[in-house]
Coordinates of C-alpha atoms in Angstrom, one line a residue:
Chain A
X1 CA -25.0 -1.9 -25.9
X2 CA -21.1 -2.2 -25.3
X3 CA -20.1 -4.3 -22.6
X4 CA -16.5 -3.2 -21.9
X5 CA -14.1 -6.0 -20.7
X6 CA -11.6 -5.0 -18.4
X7 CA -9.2 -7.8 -17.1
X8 CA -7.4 -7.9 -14.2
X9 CA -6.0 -10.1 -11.6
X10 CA -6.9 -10.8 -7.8
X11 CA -3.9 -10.2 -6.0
X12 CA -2.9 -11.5 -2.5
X13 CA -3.6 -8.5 -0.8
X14 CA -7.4 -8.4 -1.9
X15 CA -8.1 -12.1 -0.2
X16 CA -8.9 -12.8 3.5
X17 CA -8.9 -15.3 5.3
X18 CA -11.4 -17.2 3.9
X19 CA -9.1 -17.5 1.2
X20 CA -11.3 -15.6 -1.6
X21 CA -11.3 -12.4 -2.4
X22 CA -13.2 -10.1 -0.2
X23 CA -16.2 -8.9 -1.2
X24 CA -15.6 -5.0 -0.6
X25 CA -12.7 -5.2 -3.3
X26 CA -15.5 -6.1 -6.1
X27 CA -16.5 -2.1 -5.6
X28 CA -13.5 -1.4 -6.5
X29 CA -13.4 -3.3 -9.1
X30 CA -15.9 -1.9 -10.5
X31 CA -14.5 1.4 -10.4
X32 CA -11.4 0.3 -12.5
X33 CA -13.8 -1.2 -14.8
X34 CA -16.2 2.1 -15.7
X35 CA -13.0 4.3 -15.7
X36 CA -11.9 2.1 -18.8
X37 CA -15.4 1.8 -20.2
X38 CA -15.0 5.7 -20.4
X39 CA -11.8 5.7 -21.4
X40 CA -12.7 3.1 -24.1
X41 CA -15.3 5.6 -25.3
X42 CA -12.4 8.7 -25.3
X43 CA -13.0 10.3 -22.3
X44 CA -10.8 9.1 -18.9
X45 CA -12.5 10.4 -16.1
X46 CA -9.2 11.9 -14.6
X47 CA -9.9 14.6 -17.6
X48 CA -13.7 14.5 -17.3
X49 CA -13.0 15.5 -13.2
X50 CA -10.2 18.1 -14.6
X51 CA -12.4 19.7 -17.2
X52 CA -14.7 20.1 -14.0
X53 CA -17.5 17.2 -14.1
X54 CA -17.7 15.0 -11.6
X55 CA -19.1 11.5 -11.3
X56 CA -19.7 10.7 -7.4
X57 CA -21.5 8.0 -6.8
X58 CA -25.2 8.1 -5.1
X59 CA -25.5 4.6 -4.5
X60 CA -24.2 0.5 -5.4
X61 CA -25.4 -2.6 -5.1
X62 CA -23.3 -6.1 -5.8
X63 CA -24.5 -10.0 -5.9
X64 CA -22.1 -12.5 -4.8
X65 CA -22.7 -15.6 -6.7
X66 CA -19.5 -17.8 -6.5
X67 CA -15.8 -16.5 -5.3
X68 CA -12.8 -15.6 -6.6
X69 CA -9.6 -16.8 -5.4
X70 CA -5.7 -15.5 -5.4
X71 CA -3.9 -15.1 -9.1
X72 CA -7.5 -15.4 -10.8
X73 CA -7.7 -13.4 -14.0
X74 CA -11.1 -11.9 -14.0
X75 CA -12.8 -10.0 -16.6
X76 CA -15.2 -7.3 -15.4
X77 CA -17.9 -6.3 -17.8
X78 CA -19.2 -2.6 -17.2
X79 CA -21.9 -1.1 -19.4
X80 CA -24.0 2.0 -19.6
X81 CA -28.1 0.6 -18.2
X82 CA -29.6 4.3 -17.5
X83 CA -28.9 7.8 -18.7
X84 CA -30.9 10.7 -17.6
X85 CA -30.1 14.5 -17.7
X86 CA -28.3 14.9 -14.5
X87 CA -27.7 10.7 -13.8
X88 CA -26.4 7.8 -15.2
X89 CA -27.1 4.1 -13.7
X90 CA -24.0 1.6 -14.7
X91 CA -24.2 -2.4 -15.1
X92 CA -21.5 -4.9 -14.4
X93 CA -20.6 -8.8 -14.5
X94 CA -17.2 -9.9 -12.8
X95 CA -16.4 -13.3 -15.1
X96 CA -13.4 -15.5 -14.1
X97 CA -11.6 -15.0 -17.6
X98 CA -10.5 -18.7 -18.2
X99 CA -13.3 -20.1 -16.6
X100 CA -16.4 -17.9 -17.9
X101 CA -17.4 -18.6 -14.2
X102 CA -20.0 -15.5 -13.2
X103 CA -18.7 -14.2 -10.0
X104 CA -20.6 -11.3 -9.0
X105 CA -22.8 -8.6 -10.7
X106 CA -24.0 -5.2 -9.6
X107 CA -24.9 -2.0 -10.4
X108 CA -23.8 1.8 -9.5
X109 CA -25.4 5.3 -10.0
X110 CA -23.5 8.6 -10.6
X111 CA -24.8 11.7 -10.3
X112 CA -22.8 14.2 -13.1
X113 CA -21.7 17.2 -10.3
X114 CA -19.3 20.6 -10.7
X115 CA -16.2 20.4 -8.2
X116 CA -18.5 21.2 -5.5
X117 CA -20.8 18.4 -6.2
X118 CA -23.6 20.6 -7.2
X119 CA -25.8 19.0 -9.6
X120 CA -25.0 19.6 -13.6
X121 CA -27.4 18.8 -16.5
X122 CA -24.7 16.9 -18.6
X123 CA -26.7 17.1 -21.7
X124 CA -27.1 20.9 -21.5
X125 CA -23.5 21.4 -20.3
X126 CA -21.6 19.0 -22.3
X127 CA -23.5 17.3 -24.8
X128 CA -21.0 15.7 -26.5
X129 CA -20.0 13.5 -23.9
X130 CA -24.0 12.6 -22.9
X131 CA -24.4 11.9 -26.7
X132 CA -21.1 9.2 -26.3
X133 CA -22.9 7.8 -23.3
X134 CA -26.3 7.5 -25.3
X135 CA -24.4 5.7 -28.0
X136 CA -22.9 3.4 -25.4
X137 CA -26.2 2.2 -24.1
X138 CA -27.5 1.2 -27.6
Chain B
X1 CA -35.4 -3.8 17.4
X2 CA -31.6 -3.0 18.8
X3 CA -29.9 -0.7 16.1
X4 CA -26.3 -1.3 17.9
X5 CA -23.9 1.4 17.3
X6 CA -21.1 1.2 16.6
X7 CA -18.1 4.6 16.2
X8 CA -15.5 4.5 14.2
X9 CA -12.7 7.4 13.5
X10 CA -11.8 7.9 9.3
X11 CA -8.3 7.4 8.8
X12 CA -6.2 9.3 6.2
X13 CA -6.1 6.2 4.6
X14 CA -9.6 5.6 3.6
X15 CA -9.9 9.1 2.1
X16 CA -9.5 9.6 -1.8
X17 CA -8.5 12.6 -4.1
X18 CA -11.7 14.0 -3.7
X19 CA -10.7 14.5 0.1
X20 CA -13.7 12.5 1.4
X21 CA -13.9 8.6 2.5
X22 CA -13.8 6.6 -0.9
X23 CA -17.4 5.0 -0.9
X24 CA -16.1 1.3 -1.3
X25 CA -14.7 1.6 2.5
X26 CA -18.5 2.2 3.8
X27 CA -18.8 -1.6 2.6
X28 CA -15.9 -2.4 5.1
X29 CA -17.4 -0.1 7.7
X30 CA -20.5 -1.9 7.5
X31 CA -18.3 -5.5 8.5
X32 CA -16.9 -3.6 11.3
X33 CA -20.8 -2.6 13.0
X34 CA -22.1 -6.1 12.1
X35 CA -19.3 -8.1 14.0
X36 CA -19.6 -5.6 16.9
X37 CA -23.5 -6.4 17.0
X38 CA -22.8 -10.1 16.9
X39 CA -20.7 -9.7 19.7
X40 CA -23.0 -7.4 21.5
X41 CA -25.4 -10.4 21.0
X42 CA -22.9 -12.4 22.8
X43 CA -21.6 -14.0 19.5
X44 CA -18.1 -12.8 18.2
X45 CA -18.1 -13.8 14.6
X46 CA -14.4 -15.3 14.8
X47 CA -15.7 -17.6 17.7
X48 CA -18.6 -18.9 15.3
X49 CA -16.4 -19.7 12.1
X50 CA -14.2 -21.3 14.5
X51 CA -17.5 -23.8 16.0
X52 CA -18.2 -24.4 11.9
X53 CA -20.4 -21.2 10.9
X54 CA -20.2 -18.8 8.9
X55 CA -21.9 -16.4 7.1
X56 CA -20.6 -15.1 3.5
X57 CA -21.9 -11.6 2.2
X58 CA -24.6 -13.1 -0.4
X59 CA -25.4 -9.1 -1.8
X60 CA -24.6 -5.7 -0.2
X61 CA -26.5 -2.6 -1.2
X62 CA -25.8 1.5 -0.1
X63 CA -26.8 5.1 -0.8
X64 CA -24.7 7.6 -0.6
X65 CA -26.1 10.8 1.0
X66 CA -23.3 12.9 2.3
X67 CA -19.4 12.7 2.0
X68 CA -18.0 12.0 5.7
X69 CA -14.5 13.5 6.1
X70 CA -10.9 12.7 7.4
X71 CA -10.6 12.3 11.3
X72 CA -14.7 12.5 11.2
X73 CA -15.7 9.9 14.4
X74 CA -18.8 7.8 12.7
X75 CA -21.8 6.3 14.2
X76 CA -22.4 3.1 12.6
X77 CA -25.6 2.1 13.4
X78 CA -26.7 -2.0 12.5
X79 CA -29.4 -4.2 12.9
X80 CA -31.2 -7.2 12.4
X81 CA -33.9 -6.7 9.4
X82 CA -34.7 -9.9 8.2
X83 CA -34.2 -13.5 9.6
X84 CA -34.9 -16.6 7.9
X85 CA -34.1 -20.5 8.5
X86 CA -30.4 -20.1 6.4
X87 CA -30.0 -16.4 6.1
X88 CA -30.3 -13.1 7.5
X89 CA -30.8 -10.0 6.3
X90 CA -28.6 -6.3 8.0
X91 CA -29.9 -2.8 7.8
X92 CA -26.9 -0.2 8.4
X93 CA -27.3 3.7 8.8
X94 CA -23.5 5.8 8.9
X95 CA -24.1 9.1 10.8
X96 CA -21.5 11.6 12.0
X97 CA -21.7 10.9 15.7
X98 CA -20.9 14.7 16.5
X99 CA -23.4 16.2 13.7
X100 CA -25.6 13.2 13.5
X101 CA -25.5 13.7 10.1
X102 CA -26.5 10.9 7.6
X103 CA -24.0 10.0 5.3
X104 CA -24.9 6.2 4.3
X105 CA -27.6 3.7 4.7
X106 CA -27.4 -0.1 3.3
X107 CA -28.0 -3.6 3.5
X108 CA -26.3 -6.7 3.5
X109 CA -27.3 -10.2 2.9
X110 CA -25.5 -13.4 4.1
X111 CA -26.2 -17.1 4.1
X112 CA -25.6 -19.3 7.1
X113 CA -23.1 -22.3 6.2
X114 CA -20.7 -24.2 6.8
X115 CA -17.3 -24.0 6.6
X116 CA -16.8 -25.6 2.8
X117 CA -19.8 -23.3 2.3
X118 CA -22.4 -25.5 1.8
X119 CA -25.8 -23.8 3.5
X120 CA -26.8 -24.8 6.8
X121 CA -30.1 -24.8 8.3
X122 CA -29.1 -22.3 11.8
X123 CA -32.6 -22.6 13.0
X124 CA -32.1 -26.6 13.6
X125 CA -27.8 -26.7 13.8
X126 CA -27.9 -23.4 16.4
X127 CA -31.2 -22.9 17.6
X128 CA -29.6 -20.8 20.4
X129 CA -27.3 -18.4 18.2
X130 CA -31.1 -18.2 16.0
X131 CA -33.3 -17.8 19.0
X132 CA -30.3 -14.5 19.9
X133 CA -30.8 -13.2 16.4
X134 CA -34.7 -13.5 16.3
X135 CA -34.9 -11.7 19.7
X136 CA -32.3 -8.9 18.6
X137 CA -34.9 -8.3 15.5
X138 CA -38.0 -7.6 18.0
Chain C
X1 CA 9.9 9.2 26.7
X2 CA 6.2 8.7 25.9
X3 CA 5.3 5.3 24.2
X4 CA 1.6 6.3 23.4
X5 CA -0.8 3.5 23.0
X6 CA -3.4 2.9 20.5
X7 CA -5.5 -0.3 20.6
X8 CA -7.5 -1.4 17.5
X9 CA -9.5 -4.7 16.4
X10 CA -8.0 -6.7 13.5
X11 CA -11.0 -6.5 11.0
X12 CA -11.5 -9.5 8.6
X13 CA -10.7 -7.4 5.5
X14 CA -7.1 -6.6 7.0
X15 CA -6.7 -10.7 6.9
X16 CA -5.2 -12.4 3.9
X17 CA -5.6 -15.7 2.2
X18 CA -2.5 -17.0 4.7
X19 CA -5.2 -16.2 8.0
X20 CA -3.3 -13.2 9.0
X21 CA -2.9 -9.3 9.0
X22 CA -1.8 -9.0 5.1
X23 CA 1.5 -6.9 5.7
X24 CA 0.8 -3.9 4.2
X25 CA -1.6 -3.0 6.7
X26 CA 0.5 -2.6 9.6
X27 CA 1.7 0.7 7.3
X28 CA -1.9 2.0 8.1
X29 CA -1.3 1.1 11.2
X30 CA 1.2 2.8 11.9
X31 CA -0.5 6.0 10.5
X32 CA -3.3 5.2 13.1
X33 CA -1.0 5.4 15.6
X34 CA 0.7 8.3 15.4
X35 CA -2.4 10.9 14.9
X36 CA -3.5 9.9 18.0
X37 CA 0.2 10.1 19.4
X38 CA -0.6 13.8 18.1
X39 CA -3.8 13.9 19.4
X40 CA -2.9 12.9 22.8
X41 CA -0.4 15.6 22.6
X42 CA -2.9 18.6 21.7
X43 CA -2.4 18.6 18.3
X44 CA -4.8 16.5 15.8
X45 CA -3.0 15.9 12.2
X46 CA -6.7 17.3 10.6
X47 CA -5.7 20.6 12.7
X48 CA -2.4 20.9 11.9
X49 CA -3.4 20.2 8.1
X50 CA -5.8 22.8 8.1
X51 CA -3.4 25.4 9.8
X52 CA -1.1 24.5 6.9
X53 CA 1.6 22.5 8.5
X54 CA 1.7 18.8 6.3
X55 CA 3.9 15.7 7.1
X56 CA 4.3 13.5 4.4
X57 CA 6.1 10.8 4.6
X58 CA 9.4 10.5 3.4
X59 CA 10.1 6.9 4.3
X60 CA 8.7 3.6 6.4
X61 CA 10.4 0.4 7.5
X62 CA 8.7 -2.6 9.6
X63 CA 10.0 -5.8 10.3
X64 CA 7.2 -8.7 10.4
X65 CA 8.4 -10.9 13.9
X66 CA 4.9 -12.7 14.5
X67 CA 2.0 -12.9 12.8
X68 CA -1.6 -10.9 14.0
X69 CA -4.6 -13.1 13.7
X70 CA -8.5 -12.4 13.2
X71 CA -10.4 -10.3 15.3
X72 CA -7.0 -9.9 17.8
X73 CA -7.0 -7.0 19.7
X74 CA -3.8 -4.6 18.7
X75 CA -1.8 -2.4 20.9
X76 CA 0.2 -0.1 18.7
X77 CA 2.8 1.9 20.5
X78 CA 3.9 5.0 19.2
X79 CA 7.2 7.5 20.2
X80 CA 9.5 10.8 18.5
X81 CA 12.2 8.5 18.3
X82 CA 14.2 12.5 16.3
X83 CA 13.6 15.7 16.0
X84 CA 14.9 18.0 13.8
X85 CA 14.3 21.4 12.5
X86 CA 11.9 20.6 9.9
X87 CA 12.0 16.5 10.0
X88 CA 10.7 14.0 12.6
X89 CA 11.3 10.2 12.9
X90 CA 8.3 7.9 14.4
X91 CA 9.0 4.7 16.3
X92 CA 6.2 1.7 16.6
X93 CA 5.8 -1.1 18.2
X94 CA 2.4 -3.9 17.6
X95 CA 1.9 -6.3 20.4
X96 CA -1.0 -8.6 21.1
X97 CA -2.9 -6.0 24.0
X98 CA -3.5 -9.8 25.6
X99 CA -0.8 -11.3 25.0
X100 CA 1.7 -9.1 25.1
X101 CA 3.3 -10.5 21.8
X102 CA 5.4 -8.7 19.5
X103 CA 3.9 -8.8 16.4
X104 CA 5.4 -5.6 14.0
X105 CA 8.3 -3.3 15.3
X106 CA 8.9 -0.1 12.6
X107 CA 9.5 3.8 12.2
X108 CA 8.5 6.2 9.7
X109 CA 10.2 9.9 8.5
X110 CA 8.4 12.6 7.9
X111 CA 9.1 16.4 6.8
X112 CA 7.2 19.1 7.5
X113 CA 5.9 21.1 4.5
X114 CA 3.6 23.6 3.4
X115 CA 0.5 22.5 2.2
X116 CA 2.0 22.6 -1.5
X117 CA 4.8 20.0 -0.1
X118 CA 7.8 22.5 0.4
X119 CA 9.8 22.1 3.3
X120 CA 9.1 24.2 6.7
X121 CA 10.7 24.8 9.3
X122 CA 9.0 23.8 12.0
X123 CA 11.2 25.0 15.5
X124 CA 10.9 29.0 13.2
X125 CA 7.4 28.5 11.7
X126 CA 5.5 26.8 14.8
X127 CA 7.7 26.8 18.1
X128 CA 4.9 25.7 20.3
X129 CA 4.4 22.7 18.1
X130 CA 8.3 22.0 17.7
X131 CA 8.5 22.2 21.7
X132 CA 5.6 19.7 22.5
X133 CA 7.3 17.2 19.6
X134 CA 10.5 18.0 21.6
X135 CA 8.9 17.2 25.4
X136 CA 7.6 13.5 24.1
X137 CA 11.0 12.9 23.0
X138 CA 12.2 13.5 26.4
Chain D
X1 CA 20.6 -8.4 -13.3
X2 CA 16.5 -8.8 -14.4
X3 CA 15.3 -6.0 -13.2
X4 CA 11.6 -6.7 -14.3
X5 CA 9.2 -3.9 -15.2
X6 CA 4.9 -4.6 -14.1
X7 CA 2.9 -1.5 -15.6
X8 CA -0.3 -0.7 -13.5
X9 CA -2.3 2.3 -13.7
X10 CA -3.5 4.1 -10.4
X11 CA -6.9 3.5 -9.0
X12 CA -9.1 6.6 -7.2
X13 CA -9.4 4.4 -3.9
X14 CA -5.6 4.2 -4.0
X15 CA -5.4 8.3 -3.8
X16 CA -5.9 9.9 -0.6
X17 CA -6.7 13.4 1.0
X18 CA -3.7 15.3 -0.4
X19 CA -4.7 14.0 -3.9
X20 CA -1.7 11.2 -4.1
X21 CA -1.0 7.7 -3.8
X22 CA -1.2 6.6 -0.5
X23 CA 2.0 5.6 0.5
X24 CA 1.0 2.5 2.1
X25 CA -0.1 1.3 -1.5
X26 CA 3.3 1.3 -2.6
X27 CA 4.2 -1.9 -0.3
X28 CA 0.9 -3.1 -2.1
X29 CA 2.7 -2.5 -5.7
X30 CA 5.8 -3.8 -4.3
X31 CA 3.7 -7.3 -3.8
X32 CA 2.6 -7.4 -7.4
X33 CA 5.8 -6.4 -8.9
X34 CA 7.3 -9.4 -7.4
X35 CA 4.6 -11.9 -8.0
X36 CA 4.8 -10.7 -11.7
X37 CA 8.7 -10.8 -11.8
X38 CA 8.5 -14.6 -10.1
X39 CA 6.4 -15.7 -12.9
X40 CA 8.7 -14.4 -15.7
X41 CA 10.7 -16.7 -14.3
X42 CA 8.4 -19.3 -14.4
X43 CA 7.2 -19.7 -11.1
X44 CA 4.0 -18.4 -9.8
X45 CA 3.6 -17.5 -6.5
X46 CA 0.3 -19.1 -6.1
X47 CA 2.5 -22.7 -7.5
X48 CA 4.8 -22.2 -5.1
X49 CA 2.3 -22.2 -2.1
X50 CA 0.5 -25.2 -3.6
X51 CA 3.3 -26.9 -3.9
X52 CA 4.4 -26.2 -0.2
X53 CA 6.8 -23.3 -0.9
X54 CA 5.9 -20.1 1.1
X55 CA 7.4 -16.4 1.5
X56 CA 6.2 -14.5 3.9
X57 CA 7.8 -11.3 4.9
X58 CA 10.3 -10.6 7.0
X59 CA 11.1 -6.8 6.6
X60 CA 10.4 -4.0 4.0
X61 CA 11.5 -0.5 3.7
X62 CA 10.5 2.2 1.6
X63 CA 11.7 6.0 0.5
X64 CA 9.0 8.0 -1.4
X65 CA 11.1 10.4 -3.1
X66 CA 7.9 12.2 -5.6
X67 CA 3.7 11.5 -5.3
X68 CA 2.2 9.7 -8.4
X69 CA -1.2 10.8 -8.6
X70 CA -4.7 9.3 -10.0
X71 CA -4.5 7.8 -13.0
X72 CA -0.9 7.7 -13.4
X73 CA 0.6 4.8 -15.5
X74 CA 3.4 3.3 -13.3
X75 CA 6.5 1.2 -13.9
X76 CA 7.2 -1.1 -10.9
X77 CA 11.0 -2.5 -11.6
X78 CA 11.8 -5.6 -9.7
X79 CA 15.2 -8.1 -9.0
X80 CA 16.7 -10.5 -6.5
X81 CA 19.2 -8.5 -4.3
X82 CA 20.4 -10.9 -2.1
X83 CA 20.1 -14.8 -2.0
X84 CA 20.3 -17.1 1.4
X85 CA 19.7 -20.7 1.7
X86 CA 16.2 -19.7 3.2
X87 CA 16.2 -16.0 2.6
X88 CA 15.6 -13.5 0.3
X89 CA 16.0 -10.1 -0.2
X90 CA 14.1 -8.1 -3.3
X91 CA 14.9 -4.5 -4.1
X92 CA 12.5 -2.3 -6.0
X93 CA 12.1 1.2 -8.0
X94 CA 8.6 2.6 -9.0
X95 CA 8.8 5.5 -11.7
X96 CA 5.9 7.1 -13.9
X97 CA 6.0 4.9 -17.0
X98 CA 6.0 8.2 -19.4
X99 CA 7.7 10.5 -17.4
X100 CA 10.3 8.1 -15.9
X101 CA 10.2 10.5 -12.7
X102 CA 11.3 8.4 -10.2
X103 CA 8.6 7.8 -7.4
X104 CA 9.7 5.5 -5.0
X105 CA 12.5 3.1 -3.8
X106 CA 12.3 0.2 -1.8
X107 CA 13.1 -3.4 -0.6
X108 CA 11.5 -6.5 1.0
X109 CA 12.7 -9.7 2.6
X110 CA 11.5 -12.8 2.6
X111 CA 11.9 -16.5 4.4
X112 CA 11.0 -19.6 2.2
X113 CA 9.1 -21.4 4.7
X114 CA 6.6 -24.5 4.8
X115 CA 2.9 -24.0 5.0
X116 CA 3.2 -24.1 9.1
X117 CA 5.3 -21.0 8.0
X118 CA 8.5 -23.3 9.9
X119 CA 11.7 -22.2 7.9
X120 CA 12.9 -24.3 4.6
X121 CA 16.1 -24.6 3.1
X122 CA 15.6 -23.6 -0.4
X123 CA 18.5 -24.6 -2.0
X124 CA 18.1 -28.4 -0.6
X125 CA 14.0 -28.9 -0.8
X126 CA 14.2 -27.1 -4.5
X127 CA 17.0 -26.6 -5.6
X128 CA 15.6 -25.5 -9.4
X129 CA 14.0 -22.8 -8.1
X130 CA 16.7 -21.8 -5.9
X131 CA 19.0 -21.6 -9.3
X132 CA 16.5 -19.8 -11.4
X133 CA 16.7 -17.3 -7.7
X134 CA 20.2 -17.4 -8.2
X135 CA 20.7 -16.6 -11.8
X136 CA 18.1 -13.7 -12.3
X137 CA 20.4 -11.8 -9.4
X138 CA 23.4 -12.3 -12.1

């Protein structure tokens, strides 16, 4: 299985007043981190979404062990945990880079939609891309 | 049980290229309905970090059901679920207000400490601010 | 000249790691502000949108004079500070609704444009809209 | 002159509605293209506020001249435009790294203050990083 490091780094605007970073930015993190897990496996999900498959997301979850803070270079691990026909369950581990500290982990699930959102059976519809997502799991 | 509503309008801003609210701001909506039901409760969550307690987002959970729109005015329902002697546990429920509509449902967990974060036992520092979430659960 | 009044909470994830509003979000602001200056004047940006008529911004200035704080309550004032045939300039103002204090004074330009961005004319293409821009102004 | 270039890619929950950045993200690059350019010259911005040294805004201004959309690599230029004994102004330029389609122009200004956010003569309380101010703006 290919855990896919993505760094990046907290900036001031993603703190509150607590002084850490607040916990509704991890989602987001996580969405910069599968979009270069796909990338990293040849397919950016800006073309994925222009070649007419879609990857809402049905549902997330997120653990906040210990917090980030301002300037920290994080390393967000994303990796492929689930893949069925028509849904595909990710995994991810927000590190501080330096430290190795574990921040947060989490999960999300996609659905694979048309435009519309209508369900689509990746493996049927584009099976080349399920079978780079099967490898990814392994 | 009081499920407190709370509405909400979706600004431009919280929408994404898909033209529907971007799922990480239902995490921030979710902050919005809990404060509003503290403060329903007769507790404003700014006026207990500032008498030394607070309560950091231990894990966060949603489904997505259906894509609420721009200038949409949300119900944002919230309510006590679980209470224990230093944490509590939130259910949320995001409806259209007009359509009534379900778009999200969630939870969110938080610890009661103090303000370096170390926990803090509510049920013997606040037994009054406990005693108000305890009754909100019934 | 009608100086249309908006109030909104400061919610914690619009704080930063200094205790206050992070900056940036006083450009959302802003944008709250002025659909319901629209609203309040018949015309709801979603409507206009969907009847084809856009607004993109062309350009945004604030100047910071006091800081906003957790949980504050926000009056943002909104005016047509210009009209012209197929541009509009915004004026703000963000006080403290309690105290009265000037937090953010600012104005955005906007064009008005098809919905694939090119300019319209808005006193040819929409008179009745162009007039009720025109009355506020008064 | 520096005029230093950050790269950053655009996020989905930075696109709005009309399929574009939203513009107040922009003031949100503007923050890391400064951060990035202080520490190319040696001084990080999170240094500087532990070592007393604060810049809070004063005023920015922006012009969005073309949309950058999802995914978009962007070049964020940045350099000292003006320099006062407790003042600062920075201008910027955002173009699409490839294309070098200019985006968006802009500027920011800044006090140096102490952590009570009083104002703080720069060029007395530190006067090495007032020099290294002084001669990036050559």
């Amino acid at each position: 299985m290919i855990k896919y490091e993505t760094k990046m780094r907290v900036e001031y605007y993603e703190t509150d007043a607590m002084g850490i970073v607040h916990h509704s930015n991890y989602i987001r993190y996580f969405e910069t981190a599968r979009t270069e897990l796909f990338r990293s496996m040849g397919y950016s999900y800006n073309e994925l979404e222009k070649s007419g498959i879609f990857m809402p997301v049905l549902s997330v979850d997120a653990e906040f062990k210990t917090p980030a803070v301002y300037d920290e270079v994080l390393s967000v691990f994303c990796w492929v945990e689930k893949l069925r026909g028509a849904s595909i369950v990710l995994g991810y581990e927000v590190r501080g880079s330096e430290s190795g500290q574990l921040h947060v982990t989490g999960s999300s699930s996609h659905g694979f939609t048309s435009p519309d959102l209508k369900p689509l059976r990746l493996k049927k519809e584009a099976p080349e891309i399920y079978e780079a997502f099967r490898k990814a799991m392994e």
